[in-house]
Amino acid sequence: MRSPRHHEQTRACRPTTDPGRQAENDRSLRGGTRALAVAALSTALLATGAAPALAQNLAPSGTAEAPAPERVHQSLASSTVEKAIDAAEAQKGKPYAWGGTGPGSFDCSGLVQHAFKEAGVDLPRVAQDQVSSGERIAYSEARRGDLLYWTDGSGYAYHVAIYLGDDRMIDAPRTGGSISEREVMRYNLAGGVRL
């Protein structure tokens, strides 16, 4: 049975503070070899320091399509990560409540959103959107402060936690549970997200 999805509040994105660090856009690779050539040229221009606007505005000749929006990834400063972890740890012992955003109770994504907001980082409200807010990584590459996420059979992220390192995490686990630090659950663990 599929876990109920959290109700959606407003979608918020972390403000861009370093627009020069952009991840490759997977959508640019669709559409054949011309798109691949444009993507390769864009990457080369960015690597050599050429104007990013020039690379983004390249489109196959004869088309007037706008460039797809780029996702900006950046590694957060360690002080920001530690502030977020401290904010999450300050909530230990508070109960899980589906849709909870604090201050008395939290669900998993509500805790993550609250912790990072306390550190000055705006994240979307629900787990699926939080997972899309950064660069996806394998669990084996996870560092302290990365998000961990779990998916159902359709790939929908139904749970999120903050990785503490050494196979430990902090999360709001489930109805009847409370916010705590615990060992990383491996069942349905899909990977990590670096903000």
mmCIF file with all atom_site columns, C-alpha atoms in Angstrom:
data_model
loop_
_atom_site.group_PDB
_atom_site.id
_atom_site.type_symbol
_atom_site.label_atom_id
_atom_site.label_alt_id
_atom_site.label_comp_id
_atom_site.label_asym_id
_atom_site.label_entity_id
_atom_site.label_seq_id
_atom_site.pdbx_PDB_ins_code
_atom_site.Cartn_x
_atom_site.Cartn_y
_atom_site.Cartn_z
_atom_site.occupancy
_atom_site.B_iso_or_equiv
_atom_site.pdbx_formal_charge
_atom_site.auth_seq_id
_atom_site.auth_comp_id
_atom_site.auth_asym_id
_atom_site.auth_atom_id
_atom_site.pdbx_PDB_model_num
ATOM 1   C CA . MET A 1 1   ? 0.000  0.000  0.000   1.00 0.00 ? 1   MET A CA 1
ATOM 2   C CA . ARG A 1 2   ? 1.312  3.424  -0.929  1.00 0.00 ? 2   ARG A CA 1
ATOM 3   C CA . SER A 1 3   ? 2.015  5.811  1.945   1.00 0.00 ? 3   SER A CA 1
ATOM 4   C CA . PRO A 1 4   ? -0.243 8.888  1.864   1.00 0.00 ? 4   PRO A CA 1
ATOM 5   C CA . ARG A 1 5   ? 1.420  11.860 0.232   1.00 0.00 ? 5   ARG A CA 1
ATOM 6   C CA . HIS A 1 6   ? 1.808  14.992 2.279   1.00 0.00 ? 6   HIS A CA 1
ATOM 7   C CA . HIS A 1 7   ? -0.497 17.783 1.332   1.00 0.00 ? 7   HIS A CA 1
ATOM 8   C CA . GLU A 1 8   ? 1.273  20.393 -0.735  1.00 0.00 ? 8   GLU A CA 1
ATOM 9   C CA . GLN A 1 9   ? 1.858  23.857 0.612   1.00 0.00 ? 9   GLN A CA 1
ATOM 10  C CA . THR A 1 10  ? 3.724  26.523 -1.336  1.00 0.00 ? 10  THR A CA 1
ATOM 11  C CA . ARG A 1 11  ? 6.701  25.515 -3.431  1.00 0.00 ? 11  ARG A CA 1
ATOM 12  C CA . ALA A 1 12  ? 9.807  27.412 -2.396  1.00 0.00 ? 12  ALA A CA 1
ATOM 13  C CA . CYS A 1 13  ? 13.309 27.245 -3.760  1.00 0.00 ? 13  CYS A CA 1
ATOM 14  C CA . ARG A 1 14  ? 16.586 28.055 -2.136  1.00 0.00 ? 14  ARG A CA 1
ATOM 15  C CA . PRO A 1 15  ? 17.834 31.441 -3.327  1.00 0.00 ? 15  PRO A CA 1
ATOM 16  C CA . THR A 1 16  ? 20.634 31.323 -5.852  1.00 0.00 ? 16  THR A CA 1
ATOM 17  C CA . THR A 1 17  ? 23.806 32.743 -4.369  1.00 0.00 ? 17  THR A CA 1
ATOM 18  C CA . ASP A 1 18  ? 26.285 31.432 -6.921  1.00 0.00 ? 18  ASP A CA 1
ATOM 19  C CA . PRO A 1 19  ? 24.703 31.266 -10.384 1.00 0.00 ? 19  PRO A CA 1
ATOM 20  C CA . GLY A 1 20  ? 28.031 30.325 -11.954 1.00 0.00 ? 20  GLY A CA 1
ATOM 21  C CA . ARG A 1 21  ? 27.854 26.778 -10.532 1.00 0.00 ? 21  ARG A CA 1
ATOM 22  C CA . GLN A 1 22  ? 25.244 25.038 -12.613 1.00 0.00 ? 22  GLN A CA 1
ATOM 23  C CA . ALA A 1 23  ? 24.577 21.360 -13.003 1.00 0.00 ? 23  ALA A CA 1
ATOM 24  C CA . GLU A 1 24  ? 24.118 19.835 -16.404 1.00 0.00 ? 24  GLU A CA 1
ATOM 25  C CA . ASN A 1 25  ? 20.512 19.783 -17.471 1.00 0.00 ? 25  ASN A CA 1
ATOM 26  C CA . ASP A 1 26  ? 19.431 16.244 -18.345 1.00 0.00 ? 26  ASP A CA 1
ATOM 27  C CA . ARG A 1 27  ? 16.682 17.627 -20.565 1.00 0.00 ? 27  ARG A CA 1
ATOM 28  C CA . SER A 1 28  ? 19.308 19.149 -22.871 1.00 0.00 ? 28  SER A CA 1
ATOM 29  C CA . LEU A 1 29  ? 20.381 15.643 -23.826 1.00 0.00 ? 29  LEU A CA 1
ATOM 30  C CA . ARG A 1 30  ? 16.979 14.790 -25.306 1.00 0.00 ? 30  ARG A CA 1
ATOM 31  C CA . GLY A 1 31  ? 16.320 15.454 -28.949 1.00 0.00 ? 31  GLY A CA 1
ATOM 32  C CA . GLY A 1 32  ? 19.139 13.760 -30.808 1.00 0.00 ? 32  GLY A CA 1
ATOM 33  C CA . THR A 1 33  ? 22.698 14.502 -31.764 1.00 0.00 ? 33  THR A CA 1
ATOM 34  C CA . ARG A 1 34  ? 22.153 18.222 -32.323 1.00 0.00 ? 34  ARG A CA 1
ATOM 35  C CA . ALA A 1 35  ? 21.088 18.574 -28.688 1.00 0.00 ? 35  ALA A CA 1
ATOM 36  C CA . LEU A 1 36  ? 24.138 16.526 -27.667 1.00 0.00 ? 36  LEU A CA 1
ATOM 37  C CA . ALA A 1 37  ? 26.393 18.811 -29.682 1.00 0.00 ? 37  ALA A CA 1
ATOM 38  C CA . VAL A 1 38  ? 24.799 21.891 -28.100 1.00 0.00 ? 38  VAL A CA 1
ATOM 39  C CA . ALA A 1 39  ? 25.192 20.353 -24.626 1.00 0.00 ? 39  ALA A CA 1
ATOM 40  C CA . ALA A 1 40  ? 28.855 19.526 -25.321 1.00 0.00 ? 40  ALA A CA 1
ATOM 41  C CA . LEU A 1 41  ? 29.523 23.029 -26.641 1.00 0.00 ? 41  LEU A CA 1
ATOM 42  C CA . SER A 1 42  ? 27.747 24.561 -23.630 1.00 0.00 ? 42  SER A CA 1
ATOM 43  C CA . THR A 1 43  ? 29.854 22.484 -21.260 1.00 0.00 ? 43  THR A CA 1
ATOM 44  C CA . ALA A 1 44  ? 33.037 23.452 -23.080 1.00 0.00 ? 44  ALA A CA 1
ATOM 45  C CA . LEU A 1 45  ? 32.114 27.145 -22.980 1.00 0.00 ? 45  LEU A CA 1
ATOM 46  C CA . LEU A 1 46  ? 31.347 26.979 -19.276 1.00 0.00 ? 46  LEU A CA 1
ATOM 47  C CA . ALA A 1 47  ? 34.568 25.097 -18.534 1.00 0.00 ? 47  ALA A CA 1
ATOM 48  C CA . THR A 1 48  ? 36.654 27.695 -20.351 1.00 0.00 ? 48  THR A CA 1
ATOM 49  C CA . GLY A 1 49  ? 34.952 30.584 -18.585 1.00 0.00 ? 49  GLY A CA 1
ATOM 50  C CA . ALA A 1 50  ? 33.052 31.801 -21.645 1.00 0.00 ? 50  ALA A CA 1
ATOM 51  C CA . ALA A 1 51  ? 29.821 33.640 -21.033 1.00 0.00 ? 51  ALA A CA 1
ATOM 52  C CA . PRO A 1 52  ? 27.201 31.244 -19.563 1.00 0.00 ? 52  PRO A CA 1
ATOM 53  C CA . ALA A 1 53  ? 24.434 33.200 -21.294 1.00 0.00 ? 53  ALA A CA 1
ATOM 54  C CA . LEU A 1 54  ? 25.915 32.342 -24.685 1.00 0.00 ? 54  LEU A CA 1
ATOM 55  C CA . ALA A 1 55  ? 25.977 28.650 -23.848 1.00 0.00 ? 55  ALA A CA 1
ATOM 56  C CA . GLN A 1 56  ? 22.405 28.673 -22.544 1.00 0.00 ? 56  GLN A CA 1
ATOM 57  C CA . ASN A 1 57  ? 20.960 30.481 -25.552 1.00 0.00 ? 57  ASN A CA 1
ATOM 58  C CA . LEU A 1 58  ? 22.237 28.041 -28.141 1.00 0.00 ? 58  LEU A CA 1
ATOM 59  C CA . ALA A 1 59  ? 19.364 26.195 -29.818 1.00 0.00 ? 59  ALA A CA 1
ATOM 60  C CA . PRO A 1 60  ? 19.116 24.097 -32.967 1.00 0.00 ? 60  PRO A CA 1
ATOM 61  C CA . SER A 1 61  ? 19.034 26.360 -36.030 1.00 0.00 ? 61  SER A CA 1
ATOM 62  C CA . GLY A 1 62  ? 15.585 27.335 -37.220 1.00 0.00 ? 62  GLY A CA 1
ATOM 63  C CA . THR A 1 63  ? 13.954 27.005 -33.805 1.00 0.00 ? 63  THR A CA 1
ATOM 64  C CA . ALA A 1 64  ? 12.890 29.667 -31.388 1.00 0.00 ? 64  ALA A CA 1
ATOM 65  C CA . GLU A 1 65  ? 12.672 27.458 -28.317 1.00 0.00 ? 65  GLU A CA 1
ATOM 66  C CA . ALA A 1 66  ? 13.630 28.959 -25.004 1.00 0.00 ? 66  ALA A CA 1
ATOM 67  C CA . PRO A 1 67  ? 16.383 27.209 -23.083 1.00 0.00 ? 67  PRO A CA 1
ATOM 68  C CA . ALA A 1 68  ? 15.175 24.841 -20.374 1.00 0.00 ? 68  ALA A CA 1
ATOM 69  C CA . PRO A 1 69  ? 15.595 26.218 -16.861 1.00 0.00 ? 69  PRO A CA 1
ATOM 70  C CA . GLU A 1 70  ? 18.828 25.157 -15.204 1.00 0.00 ? 70  GLU A CA 1
ATOM 71  C CA . ARG A 1 71  ? 18.965 23.753 -11.691 1.00 0.00 ? 71  ARG A CA 1
ATOM 72  C CA . VAL A 1 72  ? 21.681 25.342 -9.638  1.00 0.00 ? 72  VAL A CA 1
ATOM 73  C CA . HIS A 1 73  ? 23.539 23.094 -7.216  1.00 0.00 ? 73  HIS A CA 1
ATOM 74  C CA . GLN A 1 74  ? 25.942 24.275 -4.618  1.00 0.00 ? 74  GLN A CA 1
ATOM 75  C CA . SER A 1 75  ? 27.523 22.706 -1.623  1.00 0.00 ? 75  SER A CA 1
ATOM 76  C CA . LEU A 1 76  ? 26.426 24.416 1.547   1.00 0.00 ? 76  LEU A CA 1
ATOM 77  C CA . ALA A 1 77  ? 29.054 25.819 3.875   1.00 0.00 ? 77  ALA A CA 1
ATOM 78  C CA . SER A 1 78  ? 29.864 23.529 6.792   1.00 0.00 ? 78  SER A CA 1
ATOM 79  C CA . SER A 1 79  ? 28.644 26.212 9.219   1.00 0.00 ? 79  SER A CA 1
ATOM 80  C CA . THR A 1 80  ? 25.245 26.205 7.462   1.00 0.00 ? 80  THR A CA 1
ATOM 81  C CA . VAL A 1 81  ? 25.076 22.412 7.595   1.00 0.00 ? 81  VAL A CA 1
ATOM 82  C CA . GLU A 1 82  ? 25.914 22.409 11.308  1.00 0.00 ? 82  GLU A CA 1
ATOM 83  C CA . LYS A 1 83  ? 23.233 25.055 12.014  1.00 0.00 ? 83  LYS A CA 1
ATOM 84  C CA . ALA A 1 84  ? 20.653 22.878 10.237  1.00 0.00 ? 84  ALA A CA 1
ATOM 85  C CA . ILE A 1 85  ? 21.732 19.779 12.182  1.00 0.00 ? 85  ILE A CA 1
ATOM 86  C CA . ASP A 1 86  ? 21.659 21.712 15.476  1.00 0.00 ? 86  ASP A CA 1
ATOM 87  C CA . ALA A 1 87  ? 18.135 22.937 14.651  1.00 0.00 ? 87  ALA A CA 1
ATOM 88  C CA . ALA A 1 88  ? 17.000 19.367 13.907  1.00 0.00 ? 88  ALA A CA 1
ATOM 89  C CA . GLU A 1 89  ? 18.622 18.025 17.073  1.00 0.00 ? 89  GLU A CA 1
ATOM 90  C CA . ALA A 1 90  ? 16.859 20.716 19.125  1.00 0.00 ? 90  ALA A CA 1
ATOM 91  C CA . GLN A 1 91  ? 13.586 19.018 18.113  1.00 0.00 ? 91  GLN A CA 1
ATOM 92  C CA . LYS A 1 92  ? 14.524 15.577 19.505  1.00 0.00 ? 92  LYS A CA 1
ATOM 93  C CA . GLY A 1 93  ? 11.719 13.921 21.402  1.00 0.00 ? 93  GLY A CA 1
ATOM 94  C CA . LYS A 1 94  ? 8.927  15.888 19.704  1.00 0.00 ? 94  LYS A CA 1
ATOM 95  C CA . PRO A 1 95  ? 6.233  13.671 18.216  1.00 0.00 ? 95  PRO A CA 1
ATOM 96  C CA . TYR A 1 96  ? 5.715  12.799 14.574  1.00 0.00 ? 96  TYR A CA 1
ATOM 97  C CA . ALA A 1 97  ? 2.496  14.243 13.140  1.00 0.00 ? 97  ALA A CA 1
ATOM 98  C CA . TRP A 1 98  ? 1.535  13.868 9.479   1.00 0.00 ? 98  TRP A CA 1
ATOM 99  C CA . GLY A 1 99  ? 1.630  17.356 7.935   1.00 0.00 ? 99  GLY A CA 1
ATOM 100 C CA . GLY A 1 100 ? 3.402  18.737 11.015  1.00 0.00 ? 100 GLY A CA 1
ATOM 101 C CA . THR A 1 101 ? 5.622  21.771 10.521  1.00 0.00 ? 101 THR A CA 1
ATOM 102 C CA . GLY A 1 102 ? 6.297  22.569 14.177  1.00 0.00 ? 102 GLY A CA 1
ATOM 103 C CA . PRO A 1 103 ? 6.778  23.858 16.671  1.00 0.00 ? 103 PRO A CA 1
ATOM 104 C CA . GLY A 1 104 ? 5.119  21.077 18.685  1.00 0.00 ? 104 GLY A CA 1
ATOM 105 C CA . SER A 1 105 ? 5.302  18.247 16.127  1.00 0.00 ? 105 SER A CA 1
ATOM 106 C CA . PHE A 1 106 ? 6.774  17.503 12.721  1.00 0.00 ? 106 PHE A CA 1
ATOM 107 C CA . ASP A 1 107 ? 6.546  15.052 9.872   1.00 0.00 ? 107 ASP A CA 1
ATOM 108 C CA . CYS A 1 108 ? 9.761  14.040 8.100   1.00 0.00 ? 108 CYS A CA 1
ATOM 109 C CA . SER A 1 109 ? 9.815  16.801 5.490   1.00 0.00 ? 109 SER A CA 1
ATOM 110 C CA . GLY A 1 110 ? 8.506  19.371 7.969   1.00 0.00 ? 110 GLY A CA 1
ATOM 111 C CA . LEU A 1 111 ? 11.520 18.669 10.191  1.00 0.00 ? 111 LEU A CA 1
ATOM 112 C CA . VAL A 1 112 ? 13.959 18.953 7.267   1.00 0.00 ? 112 VAL A CA 1
ATOM 113 C CA . GLN A 1 113 ? 12.341 22.170 6.034   1.00 0.00 ? 113 GLN A CA 1
ATOM 114 C CA . HIS A 1 114 ? 12.381 23.671 9.557   1.00 0.00 ? 114 HIS A CA 1
ATOM 115 C CA . ALA A 1 115 ? 16.001 22.694 10.251  1.00 0.00 ? 115 ALA A CA 1
ATOM 116 C CA . PHE A 1 116 ? 17.338 24.162 7.026   1.00 0.00 ? 116 PHE A CA 1
ATOM 117 C CA . LYS A 1 117 ? 15.177 27.284 7.330   1.00 0.00 ? 117 LYS A CA 1
ATOM 118 C CA . GLU A 1 118 ? 16.797 27.912 10.724  1.00 0.00 ? 118 GLU A CA 1
ATOM 119 C CA . ALA A 1 119 ? 20.136 27.776 8.867   1.00 0.00 ? 119 ALA A CA 1
ATOM 120 C CA . GLY A 1 120 ? 18.948 30.236 6.215   1.00 0.00 ? 120 GLY A CA 1
ATOM 121 C CA . VAL A 1 121 ? 18.128 27.709 3.472   1.00 0.00 ? 121 VAL A CA 1
ATOM 122 C CA . ASP A 1 122 ? 14.613 27.624 2.001   1.00 0.00 ? 122 ASP A CA 1
ATOM 123 C CA . LEU A 1 123 ? 13.396 24.191 0.936   1.00 0.00 ? 123 LEU A CA 1
ATOM 124 C CA . PRO A 1 124 ? 10.069 23.049 -0.498  1.00 0.00 ? 124 PRO A CA 1
ATOM 125 C CA . ARG A 1 125 ? 7.561  21.535 1.914   1.00 0.00 ? 125 ARG A CA 1
ATOM 126 C CA . VAL A 1 126 ? 7.243  17.887 0.825   1.00 0.00 ? 126 VAL A CA 1
ATOM 127 C CA . ALA A 1 127 ? 9.859  15.122 0.585   1.00 0.00 ? 127 ALA A CA 1
ATOM 128 C CA . GLN A 1 128 ? 9.516  14.599 -3.186  1.00 0.00 ? 128 GLN A CA 1
ATOM 129 C CA . ASP A 1 129 ? 10.188 18.299 -3.852  1.00 0.00 ? 129 ASP A CA 1
ATOM 130 C CA . GLN A 1 130 ? 13.029 18.443 -1.329  1.00 0.00 ? 130 GLN A CA 1
ATOM 131 C CA . VAL A 1 131 ? 14.726 15.565 -3.149  1.00 0.00 ? 131 VAL A CA 1
ATOM 132 C CA . SER A 1 132 ? 14.523 17.606 -6.362  1.00 0.00 ? 132 SER A CA 1
ATOM 133 C CA . SER A 1 133 ? 16.172 20.623 -4.716  1.00 0.00 ? 133 SER A CA 1
ATOM 134 C CA . GLY A 1 134 ? 19.729 19.391 -4.939  1.00 0.00 ? 134 GLY A CA 1
ATOM 135 C CA . GLU A 1 135 ? 22.122 17.022 -6.627  1.00 0.00 ? 135 GLU A CA 1
ATOM 136 C CA . ARG A 1 136 ? 21.199 13.367 -6.202  1.00 0.00 ? 136 ARG A CA 1
ATOM 137 C CA . ILE A 1 137 ? 24.046 11.190 -4.997  1.00 0.00 ? 137 ILE A CA 1
ATOM 138 C CA . ALA A 1 138 ? 24.551 7.567  -3.992  1.00 0.00 ? 138 ALA A CA 1
ATOM 139 C CA . TYR A 1 139 ? 24.284 6.806  -0.287  1.00 0.00 ? 139 TYR A CA 1
ATOM 140 C CA . SER A 1 140 ? 27.939 5.727  -0.359  1.00 0.00 ? 140 SER A CA 1
ATOM 141 C CA . GLU A 1 141 ? 28.847 9.336  -1.263  1.00 0.00 ? 141 GLU A CA 1
ATOM 142 C CA . ALA A 1 142 ? 26.701 10.973 1.453   1.00 0.00 ? 142 ALA A CA 1
ATOM 143 C CA . ARG A 1 143 ? 28.297 13.521 3.750   1.00 0.00 ? 143 ARG A CA 1
ATOM 144 C CA . ARG A 1 144 ? 27.129 15.064 7.001   1.00 0.00 ? 144 ARG A CA 1
ATOM 145 C CA . GLY A 1 145 ? 24.178 17.356 6.279   1.00 0.00 ? 145 GLY A CA 1
ATOM 146 C CA . ASP A 1 146 ? 23.082 15.688 3.035   1.00 0.00 ? 146 ASP A CA 1
ATOM 147 C CA . LEU A 1 147 ? 19.467 14.586 2.789   1.00 0.00 ? 147 LEU A CA 1
ATOM 148 C CA . LEU A 1 148 ? 18.646 10.883 2.587   1.00 0.00 ? 148 LEU A CA 1
ATOM 149 C CA . TYR A 1 149 ? 15.454 9.738  0.912   1.00 0.00 ? 149 TYR A CA 1
ATOM 150 C CA . TRP A 1 150 ? 13.343 6.620  0.528   1.00 0.00 ? 150 TRP A CA 1
ATOM 151 C CA . THR A 1 151 ? 11.087 5.806  -2.421  1.00 0.00 ? 151 THR A CA 1
ATOM 152 C CA . ASP A 1 152 ? 8.143  3.539  -3.148  1.00 0.00 ? 152 ASP A CA 1
ATOM 153 C CA . GLY A 1 153 ? 7.865  1.252  -6.184  1.00 0.00 ? 153 GLY A CA 1
ATOM 154 C CA . SER A 1 154 ? 6.963  4.155  -8.461  1.00 0.00 ? 154 SER A CA 1
ATOM 155 C CA . GLY A 1 155 ? 10.004 6.212  -7.447  1.00 0.00 ? 155 GLY A CA 1
ATOM 156 C CA . TYR A 1 156 ? 8.028  8.681  -5.317  1.00 0.00 ? 156 TYR A CA 1
ATOM 157 C CA . ALA A 1 157 ? 10.049 9.942  -2.323  1.00 0.00 ? 157 ALA A CA 1
ATOM 158 C CA . TYR A 1 158 ? 7.933  9.224  0.743   1.00 0.00 ? 158 TYR A CA 1
ATOM 159 C CA . HIS A 1 159 ? 10.502 9.827  3.492   1.00 0.00 ? 159 HIS A CA 1
ATOM 160 C CA . VAL A 1 160 ? 13.445 12.159 4.040   1.00 0.00 ? 160 VAL A CA 1
ATOM 161 C CA . ALA A 1 161 ? 16.052 12.535 6.781   1.00 0.00 ? 161 ALA A CA 1
ATOM 162 C CA . ILE A 1 162 ? 19.252 14.457 7.506   1.00 0.00 ? 162 ILE A CA 1
ATOM 163 C CA . TYR A 1 163 ? 22.438 12.391 7.348   1.00 0.00 ? 163 TYR A CA 1
ATOM 164 C CA . LEU A 1 164 ? 24.755 12.804 10.347  1.00 0.00 ? 164 LEU A CA 1
ATOM 165 C CA . GLY A 1 165 ? 27.626 10.624 9.152   1.00 0.00 ? 165 GLY A CA 1
ATOM 166 C CA . ASP A 1 166 ? 28.818 7.192  10.315  1.00 0.00 ? 166 ASP A CA 1
ATOM 167 C CA . ASP A 1 167 ? 25.547 5.524  9.170   1.00 0.00 ? 167 ASP A CA 1
ATOM 168 C CA . ARG A 1 168 ? 23.480 7.759  11.491  1.00 0.00 ? 168 ARG A CA 1
ATOM 169 C CA . MET A 1 169 ? 20.585 10.085 10.660  1.00 0.00 ? 169 MET A CA 1
ATOM 170 C CA . ILE A 1 170 ? 17.997 12.286 12.359  1.00 0.00 ? 170 ILE A CA 1
ATOM 171 C CA . ASP A 1 171 ? 14.376 12.174 11.281  1.00 0.00 ? 171 ASP A CA 1
ATOM 172 C CA . ALA A 1 172 ? 10.723 12.219 12.252  1.00 0.00 ? 172 ALA A CA 1
ATOM 173 C CA . PRO A 1 173 ? 10.038 8.524  11.591  1.00 0.00 ? 173 PRO A CA 1
ATOM 174 C CA . ARG A 1 174 ? 6.303  7.691  11.614  1.00 0.00 ? 174 ARG A CA 1
ATOM 175 C CA . THR A 1 175 ? 3.035  7.997  13.486  1.00 0.00 ? 175 THR A CA 1
ATOM 176 C CA . GLY A 1 176 ? 3.639  7.023  17.093  1.00 0.00 ? 176 GLY A CA 1
ATOM 177 C CA . GLY A 1 177 ? 7.345  7.836  16.832  1.00 0.00 ? 177 GLY A CA 1
ATOM 178 C CA . SER A 1 178 ? 9.310  10.893 17.816  1.00 0.00 ? 178 SER A CA 1
ATOM 179 C CA . ILE A 1 179 ? 12.209 12.830 16.354  1.00 0.00 ? 179 ILE A CA 1
ATOM 180 C CA . SER A 1 180 ? 15.442 11.036 17.118  1.00 0.00 ? 180 SER A CA 1
ATOM 181 C CA . GLU A 1 181 ? 18.898 10.150 15.928  1.00 0.00 ? 181 GLU A CA 1
ATOM 182 C CA . ARG A 1 182 ? 19.163 6.558  14.754  1.00 0.00 ? 182 ARG A CA 1
ATOM 183 C CA . GLU A 1 183 ? 20.929 4.173  12.388  1.00 0.00 ? 183 GLU A CA 1
ATOM 184 C CA . VAL A 1 184 ? 20.190 4.698  8.686   1.00 0.00 ? 184 VAL A CA 1
ATOM 185 C CA . MET A 1 185 ? 17.365 2.431  7.499   1.00 0.00 ? 185 MET A CA 1
ATOM 186 C CA . ARG A 1 186 ? 18.509 0.558  4.399   1.00 0.00 ? 186 ARG A CA 1
ATOM 187 C CA . TYR A 1 187 ? 15.090 -0.755 3.293   1.00 0.00 ? 187 TYR A CA 1
ATOM 188 C CA . ASN A 1 188 ? 13.909 1.291  0.253   1.00 0.00 ? 188 ASN A CA 1
ATOM 189 C CA . LEU A 1 189 ? 16.774 3.787  0.726   1.00 0.00 ? 189 LEU A CA 1
ATOM 190 C CA . ALA A 1 190 ? 17.101 5.423  -2.682  1.00 0.00 ? 190 ALA A CA 1
ATOM 191 C CA . GLY A 1 191 ? 20.128 7.627  -2.025  1.00 0.00 ? 191 GLY A CA 1
ATOM 192 C CA . GLY A 1 192 ? 21.104 11.078 -0.942  1.00 0.00 ? 192 GLY A CA 1
ATOM 193 C CA . VAL A 1 193 ? 20.741 14.673 -2.012  1.00 0.00 ? 193 VAL A CA 1
ATOM 194 C CA . ARG A 1 194 ? 23.451 17.292 -1.676  1.00 0.00 ? 194 ARG A CA 1
ATOM 195 C CA . LEU A 1 195 ? 22.075 20.811 -1.293  1.00 0.00 ? 195 LEU A CA 1
#
